[in-house]
Amino acid sequence: MKKYPIASLGILALALSACSSGDAGNATDADSLLTDDWSVIQDVAQGQEVNMYMWGGNDNINTYLDEWVAPRMKEQHGIELTRVPMNDAQDIINQLLDEKTAGKTDGSMDIVWINGENFKAAKDNGLLWGDFTGQLPNFNDYIDADAPEVSQDFGEPVEGLEAPWGKAQFVFVHDESKHETPPKSMAELADWVQEHPGQFTYPAPPDFTGSAFVRQVLYETTGGHEQYQQPAAELEDLEERLEPMWQYLNSIEPYLWRGGETYPESLAKQDQLFASGEIGMTMSYDPALAASEVLKGRFPESTRTYLLEGGTLANTHFLSIPFNASDKAGALVAINELMSPEAQTAKLSPENWGDLTALDLEKLSPEQQQAMNEVDLGEATLSIEELEQNRLPELSSDYIDIIEKGWTEHVAKE
Amino acid sequence: MKRHPRLLSLFVFITLIIFIIVPFVPLLLSSLSFGWRWPDVLPESWSFRAWEYVINDGRTWQAVGISLWIALIVTAVNILLAIPAANALVRYSVRGRWLFEAIIFAPIIIPPFISVMGIHLTFLRFGLTETVVGVVLAHIAPTLPYMFRAVMISYQTLSVDWEDQARMLGARALPRFFHVVLPHLLPGIMAGASLSVLISLSQYLITFIIGAGQVVTLPILLFPFVSGGDPGIASAYSLLYAALAIAALVGMDAALKRYYQLNKDSQDPAKGVKP
Amino acid sequence: MWRKSKPYLLLLPAAGTIILLFFGGIFDGLLKSFGYFPAIGETQLTLAAYDRLLHSGSFWESMALTLRIAALSSLLSAVIGALIAVVLFFLNNSMEAASPKAWHRLFQLPLTIPHLVAGYIIVLLFTQSGFVSRLLAAFGWIDDITDFPVIVNDPFGWGIILTYAWKEAPFVALMLYPVLSRIHGSWREVSRVFGAGNWQFVREVVVPVMMPAWAIATFIVFVFTFSAFEVPYLLGVTYPSVLPVYSYQLYTSGTLSDRPEALAVNMILAAITILLGLVAYYFSKRWNVLKGWG
């Protein structure tokens, strides 16, 4: 009796699903793709349909994929690239986890867009295919594989499981017409908020950007990022090391928006406050966001972004291939194409997306460099060089948890 | 009351406008705005950017098609399941009737996502996830009870005498069903179908769990935008989505009316032949 | 033999489909909530997930939030829905037949709007920089964006409650209206002869007549809002979250070890809704409210 409903469901399912599963089987011999010549891979990729699963809530990014990348992929490589809109990268990991549990070998996901926490979860659960980046010509030509921002993803060794697609960097955003000289260090910020009470705040962690701001404070108030490159568990005096950060955050609290009684729930809320002139500064982990908000008319024309003198946090976002991707050769070719200098230059343009390139500028030819430099980033965005020269590495996600929980304890509740 | 119906109706009218119509205003404004900053009640300038994106994106129309297609199949399946079941419960004395009713009405009370989360891995193993068939199967439970209920009400008002008369006149079971029973059930079926279509169109979570990104209905496309994406596009999609639901209802209503009109015309000359 | 089994054969496709697809799924979930997970080699049945859940503070906070939101939403919908129904009833009595029909349609408009859209409408209306806040600012009632309270994505759940009130009040009205229309115009005349005013008529006749249907409608809204996912997912905060969202968060946490707990939340939800459903069924039978519902 117990198994009855499930068994009869099976009969029903078999009857109904005859048409649903077509192309299984090429997953087993796919591992040779990790060692094959690139020309072999390109041949296999011909005519494959590649599904790219990614967050679907930004029209610029969607349009870049659908209208810039997909037609070229079809023309140049005979690959049908389909973007699959997801609400959250977490959902991608979860779905793969289910497929792994159910033993599904002919998965629909060929490329997934992930980083940080999601990458770690995927790696820990064995959801990714393998060490594939060495196969990509564009990775070998234009990427410095030893650079920390490429070899590590929020402290987690990448090990060739994912290929860098773009970079993000923490920037502060201000309205030039209101405040000509914004604070360029945490010490200056502390003075600034006293002079301009109510004009500054940050989104409450665990909001992604708010949490990054707190890490930014951590680096500046506790003596640099180097000490946090080891796992959090190995730092016995972590509590004490974090103390100056809590003190700093509590010391500026009375001068924040609404006297620090409450913090904006999300960056979107904070951006609304900035857009309406309620606060004088905001922040973003996307250096081109302010420019795009100006283009859309939400931020004033006089919006500018800037960095701290000691540099700001930066991270890389990656493309990966799941363990059960059906069209791995196509995925390899597509990822390679997405990393080409042309695709990266187009991606850099705020009209398309405005995402920083993952490529190492020094490895580009002078023409390619020039093409990148000629992209008009918009007045609100800083130059690529300036951003490049002021990058600080992210710390691993075990710290992030500790800091986010600690913030509620030490700052929100006090 | 008779003294001031005008006043009352004016009051009702204004309340209606405020509570029913005004909520759509910001949706429309936000879909057409270019830079709409607080405290402006109206946007400073206008832009068709969001609508251009929504209309030009081929996915939008694909999603509209798939949403309607799923709703249609679900409704057709529901009709086939509901008519015999309602017939049995209304016309026959069934032992354990409460149990059958409880079974069929249960998905009204127990939220369907509970069942879908449980069955998800089983569906995955049978290759039903990522397919329209799988999503249709997931949509049946939350919609069938409404169809069943509507058909049951229709059956209750269908007198057995009519069918008996038709039988005495020599009509066999199938013609009897198509000429006597079905026309009588039709309004009920249409009422059930409206609900079934509406409920199927508004599913997000169960479509997402079973469709797993490969079955992109309009709510799946819309969700990343309403939960923290671009507000202009979220608004445009929301309006399109609402319009789709309303259009589906109005369309079915019109189809039913048209059917009656056609039927009247074609039946008129035959009057007197049928009992 | 055929005669006797015919009704059961007719019932089989519908009942079988629900048993297979719906109860099968619940049963599947029940097994997994007991930790039965053959795919990862877990075949022992335990109550560990329930134990962890019932000892976790966030589950109880979630439960309290869910009850609060469901209670407030259903009460608000009940009051507004009853007002709509009564006003429509008087209007119908005092006016020509044609125009109220169009109004009925309009009142039902929120019913046809998908929940996701309704939720987004509330976001646009009631965020701090939303439409209502702009209107208040235009009238000079507030000077500052922060003068407008946080009622969307707020820990209390006001945004969720408002969405449900907007969506479900017409539903309550729709359930009440047919009951009210059973009140004959002559009763009104009789009561007037006895000198009853409008208010008295409402209190002495209208309210008692609609009471049973009202209670049931409110109850249905309660059960629905207690277990719905989309609106709180869109309009709630990460913590605390209502039970369906809490379950989804656990289900998609990225580790399989949280799955039994997610499904245990689901089973508790199912048990509560079944219980509530039985109560509603019992009373509706007794009061003979829901013709055709059984």
Short mmCIF file of C-alpha atoms in Angstrom, two decimals, chain B residues 1-3 5 8-13 16 19-27 29-30 36-41 81-82 84-89 92-96 98 100-123 125 137-138 140-141 144-146 148-149 152-153 156 198 201-206 208-209 219 222-223 225-227 230-232 234-235 237-239 241-242 245-246 249 253 257, chain C residues 3-4 6-26 28-29 32 37 39 87-88 90-91 93-95 103 105-117 120-121 123-125 128-131 133-135 137-138 142-146 166 170 188-189 192 198 220 223-224 227-230 233-234 243-245 247-248 251 259 262-263 265-267 269-270 273-274 276-278 280-281 285 291-294:
data_model
loop_
_atom_site.label_atom_id
_atom_site.label_comp_id
_atom_site.label_asym_id
_atom_site.label_seq_id
_atom_site.Cartn_x
_atom_site.Cartn_y
_atom_site.Cartn_z
CA MET B 1 -32.72 54.84 1.22
CA LYS B 2 -34.97 55.92 -1.61
CA ARG B 3 -34.38 59.50 -0.69
CA PRO B 5 -29.82 56.83 -4.07
CA LEU B 8 -25.11 56.67 -2.22
CA SER B 9 -24.21 55.71 -5.73
CA LEU B 10 -21.84 58.63 -5.99
CA PHE B 11 -20.19 57.52 -2.80
CA VAL B 12 -19.89 53.96 -4.04
CA PHE B 13 -18.55 55.21 -7.32
CA LEU B 16 -14.68 52.09 -6.33
CA PHE B 19 -9.85 51.16 -4.22
CA ILE B 20 -10.09 49.42 -7.54
CA ILE B 21 -8.76 51.76 -10.21
CA VAL B 22 -6.23 54.00 -8.43
CA PRO B 23 -3.97 51.07 -7.47
CA PHE B 24 -3.28 50.52 -11.16
CA VAL B 25 -2.17 54.11 -11.68
CA PRO B 26 1.34 53.79 -10.22
CA LEU B 27 1.80 50.57 -12.18
CA LEU B 29 3.08 55.48 -14.49
CA SER B 30 6.08 53.44 -13.44
CA TRP B 36 10.49 59.20 -11.32
CA ARG B 37 11.82 60.66 -8.13
CA TRP B 38 10.10 61.27 -4.85
CA PRO B 39 8.09 63.49 -4.22
CA ASP B 40 6.91 63.91 -7.83
CA VAL B 41 3.41 62.53 -8.17
CA LEU B 81 -12.27 14.35 -15.17
CA ALA B 82 -14.99 16.47 -13.59
CA PRO B 84 -18.17 11.84 -14.92
CA ALA B 85 -17.25 12.43 -11.28
CA ALA B 86 -19.92 15.08 -10.78
CA ASN B 87 -22.43 12.90 -12.57
CA ALA B 88 -21.66 10.04 -10.23
CA LEU B 89 -21.93 12.09 -7.06
CA TYR B 92 -26.10 7.97 -7.93
CA SER B 93 -26.11 7.00 -4.33
CA VAL B 94 -22.46 6.58 -3.61
CA ARG B 95 -21.20 4.97 -0.47
CA GLY B 96 -18.48 6.99 1.20
CA TRP B 98 -17.96 12.32 1.99
CA PHE B 100 -14.79 11.25 -2.38
CA GLU B 101 -15.78 14.85 -1.77
CA ALA B 102 -13.02 15.25 0.78
CA ILE B 103 -10.47 13.82 -1.66
CA ILE B 104 -11.46 15.98 -4.58
CA PHE B 105 -11.88 19.18 -2.55
CA ALA B 106 -8.72 18.69 -0.48
CA PRO B 107 -6.42 20.76 -2.74
CA ILE B 108 -8.57 23.82 -2.03
CA ILE B 109 -7.58 23.63 1.61
CA ILE B 110 -4.09 22.08 1.54
CA PRO B 111 -1.76 24.32 -0.43
CA PRO B 112 -0.57 22.55 -3.58
CA PHE B 113 3.10 23.49 -3.13
CA ILE B 114 3.24 21.05 -0.21
CA SER B 115 2.43 18.19 -2.53
CA VAL B 116 4.66 19.51 -5.31
CA MET B 117 7.71 19.84 -3.05
CA GLY B 118 7.16 16.28 -1.91
CA ILE B 119 6.73 14.84 -5.38
CA HIS B 120 9.45 16.94 -6.99
CA LEU B 121 12.24 14.36 -6.88
CA THR B 122 9.93 11.61 -8.09
CA PHE B 123 8.94 13.79 -11.05
CA ARG B 125 13.38 10.75 -11.76
CA LEU B 137 0.15 17.56 -13.96
CA ALA B 138 1.17 19.92 -11.16
CA ILE B 140 -4.38 19.81 -12.09
CA ALA B 141 -4.71 19.41 -8.33
CA LEU B 144 -9.79 20.44 -10.56
CA PRO B 145 -11.87 21.07 -7.40
CA TYR B 146 -13.25 24.31 -8.82
CA PHE B 148 -15.75 19.78 -10.21
CA ARG B 149 -17.77 22.07 -8.02
CA MET B 152 -21.73 19.54 -9.82
CA ILE B 153 -23.94 22.60 -9.35
CA GLN B 156 -27.95 19.42 -9.57
CA LEU B 198 -7.34 31.85 -13.85
CA LEU B 201 -2.32 31.33 -14.97
CA SER B 202 -1.50 32.60 -11.50
CA GLN B 203 0.73 29.72 -10.34
CA TYR B 204 4.32 30.70 -9.70
CA LEU B 205 5.93 28.37 -7.17
CA ILE B 206 4.72 25.01 -8.45
CA PHE B 208 8.93 27.02 -10.93
CA ILE B 209 9.63 23.83 -8.98
CA PRO B 219 4.96 34.66 -13.86
CA LEU B 222 8.07 38.37 -14.30
CA PHE B 223 9.36 37.23 -10.94
CA PHE B 225 11.83 41.77 -12.11
CA VAL B 226 9.26 42.25 -9.34
CA SER B 227 11.58 40.92 -6.67
CA ASP B 230 14.01 46.95 -12.87
CA PRO B 231 10.77 48.61 -11.67
CA GLY B 232 9.74 49.93 -15.10
CA ALA B 234 8.37 44.85 -13.65
CA SER B 235 5.41 47.23 -14.01
CA TYR B 237 5.13 42.89 -17.25
CA SER B 238 2.65 43.13 -14.37
CA LEU B 239 0.19 45.04 -16.52
CA TYR B 241 0.08 39.69 -16.90
CA ALA B 242 -3.05 41.24 -15.40
CA ALA B 245 -5.84 37.11 -16.96
CA ILE B 246 -8.66 39.55 -17.63
CA LEU B 249 -11.88 35.61 -18.64
CA ASP B 253 -17.41 34.86 -21.36
CA LYS B 257 -22.51 34.23 -25.15
CA ARG C 3 -24.72 -0.93 -12.25
CA LYS C 4 -23.33 -1.04 -8.76
CA LYS C 6 -20.67 2.45 -12.32
CA PRO C 7 -20.61 5.53 -10.08
CA TYR C 8 -17.30 4.44 -8.65
CA LEU C 9 -15.86 3.96 -12.09
CA LEU C 10 -17.08 7.43 -13.00
CA LEU C 11 -15.42 8.84 -9.90
CA LEU C 12 -12.20 6.96 -10.40
CA PRO C 13 -10.44 9.25 -12.91
CA ALA C 14 -10.95 12.42 -10.85
CA ALA C 15 -10.38 10.88 -7.44
CA GLY C 16 -7.50 8.78 -8.75
CA THR C 17 -5.75 11.77 -10.24
CA ILE C 18 -5.98 13.70 -7.00
CA ILE C 19 -4.86 10.71 -4.96
CA LEU C 20 -1.93 10.05 -7.25
CA LEU C 21 -0.73 13.55 -7.96
CA PHE C 22 -1.78 15.31 -4.80
CA PHE C 23 -1.88 12.86 -1.94
CA GLY C 24 0.96 10.93 -3.53
CA GLY C 25 3.03 14.09 -3.31
CA ILE C 26 2.05 14.73 0.28
CA ASP C 28 6.19 11.42 -0.63
CA GLY C 29 6.90 14.55 1.40
CA LYS C 32 11.08 12.51 3.40
CA PHE C 37 15.79 9.52 1.49
CA ALA C 39 18.73 8.53 -3.02
CA VAL C 87 -23.64 48.62 0.05
CA LEU C 88 -24.18 46.71 -3.17
CA PHE C 90 -28.83 48.55 -0.86
CA LEU C 91 -27.74 49.93 -4.16
CA ASN C 93 -32.60 47.69 -4.14
CA SER C 94 -32.68 51.35 -4.91
CA MET C 95 -31.53 51.40 -8.49
CA TRP C 103 -20.19 47.66 -10.77
CA ARG C 105 -17.80 43.38 -12.40
CA LEU C 106 -15.54 46.19 -11.25
CA PHE C 107 -15.63 44.98 -7.67
CA GLN C 108 -14.53 41.59 -8.87
CA LEU C 109 -11.56 43.00 -10.74
CA PRO C 110 -9.07 42.39 -7.90
CA LEU C 111 -10.17 38.75 -7.90
CA THR C 112 -8.90 38.26 -11.43
CA ILE C 113 -5.57 39.97 -10.81
CA PRO C 114 -2.80 37.44 -10.11
CA HIS C 115 -1.39 37.58 -6.59
CA LEU C 116 2.08 38.50 -7.79
CA VAL C 117 0.73 41.55 -9.58
CA TYR C 120 3.68 44.47 -6.75
CA ILE C 121 0.86 47.01 -6.85
CA VAL C 123 4.86 47.70 -3.34
CA LEU C 124 4.45 50.61 -5.73
CA LEU C 125 1.71 52.17 -3.61
CA GLN C 128 8.33 54.84 1.60
CA SER C 129 8.86 56.50 -1.76
CA GLY C 130 5.67 55.01 -3.18
CA PHE C 131 2.63 56.59 -4.74
CA SER C 133 3.72 58.81 0.09
CA ARG C 134 4.06 61.08 -2.96
CA LEU C 135 0.39 62.03 -2.76
CA ALA C 137 3.75 64.93 0.20
CA ALA C 138 1.89 66.74 -2.56
CA ILE C 142 4.45 64.82 5.05
CA ASP C 143 7.65 66.69 4.25
CA ASP C 144 10.03 63.86 4.27
CA ILE C 145 10.28 60.42 2.79
CA THR C 146 10.92 59.03 6.25
CA TRP C 166 -7.31 44.14 -1.54
CA PRO C 170 -14.09 41.21 -3.09
CA ARG C 188 -37.52 45.81 4.05
CA GLU C 189 -41.04 47.17 3.69
CA ARG C 192 -40.15 50.03 7.70
CA ASN C 198 -31.71 51.61 7.88
CA ILE C 220 -11.58 30.41 3.93
CA VAL C 223 -6.83 29.23 5.63
CA PHE C 224 -5.68 30.58 2.28
CA SER C 227 -0.63 28.79 3.62
CA ALA C 228 0.04 31.01 0.59
CA PHE C 229 3.55 31.58 -0.65
CA GLU C 230 3.86 34.18 -3.40
CA TYR C 233 7.81 35.84 -0.54
CA LEU C 234 7.61 39.11 -2.42
CA LEU C 243 5.80 29.24 7.29
CA PRO C 244 5.51 28.57 3.53
CA VAL C 245 8.45 30.89 2.86
CA SER C 247 9.85 25.98 4.28
CA TYR C 248 11.01 27.18 0.87
CA TYR C 251 14.21 23.55 0.91
CA ARG C 259 15.27 19.03 3.36
CA ALA C 262 11.49 21.85 5.10
CA LEU C 263 9.15 18.97 4.44
CA VAL C 265 7.23 22.37 8.05
CA ASN C 266 5.05 21.43 5.08
CA MET C 267 3.49 18.53 6.92
CA LEU C 269 1.15 23.24 7.55
CA ALA C 270 -0.86 20.49 5.88
CA THR C 273 -4.96 23.38 7.13
CA ILE C 274 -6.72 20.01 7.14
CA LEU C 276 -9.08 24.15 9.79
CA GLY C 277 -10.73 22.76 6.65
CA LEU C 278 -12.63 20.17 8.67
CA ALA C 280 -15.06 24.96 8.15
CA TYR C 281 -16.68 21.97 6.49
CA LYS C 285 -22.77 21.76 6.63
CA LYS C 291 -24.37 24.92 -1.59
CA GLY C 292 -22.48 22.68 -3.93
CA TRP C 293 -19.36 22.61 -1.79
CA GLY C 294 -20.59 19.39 -0.31
#
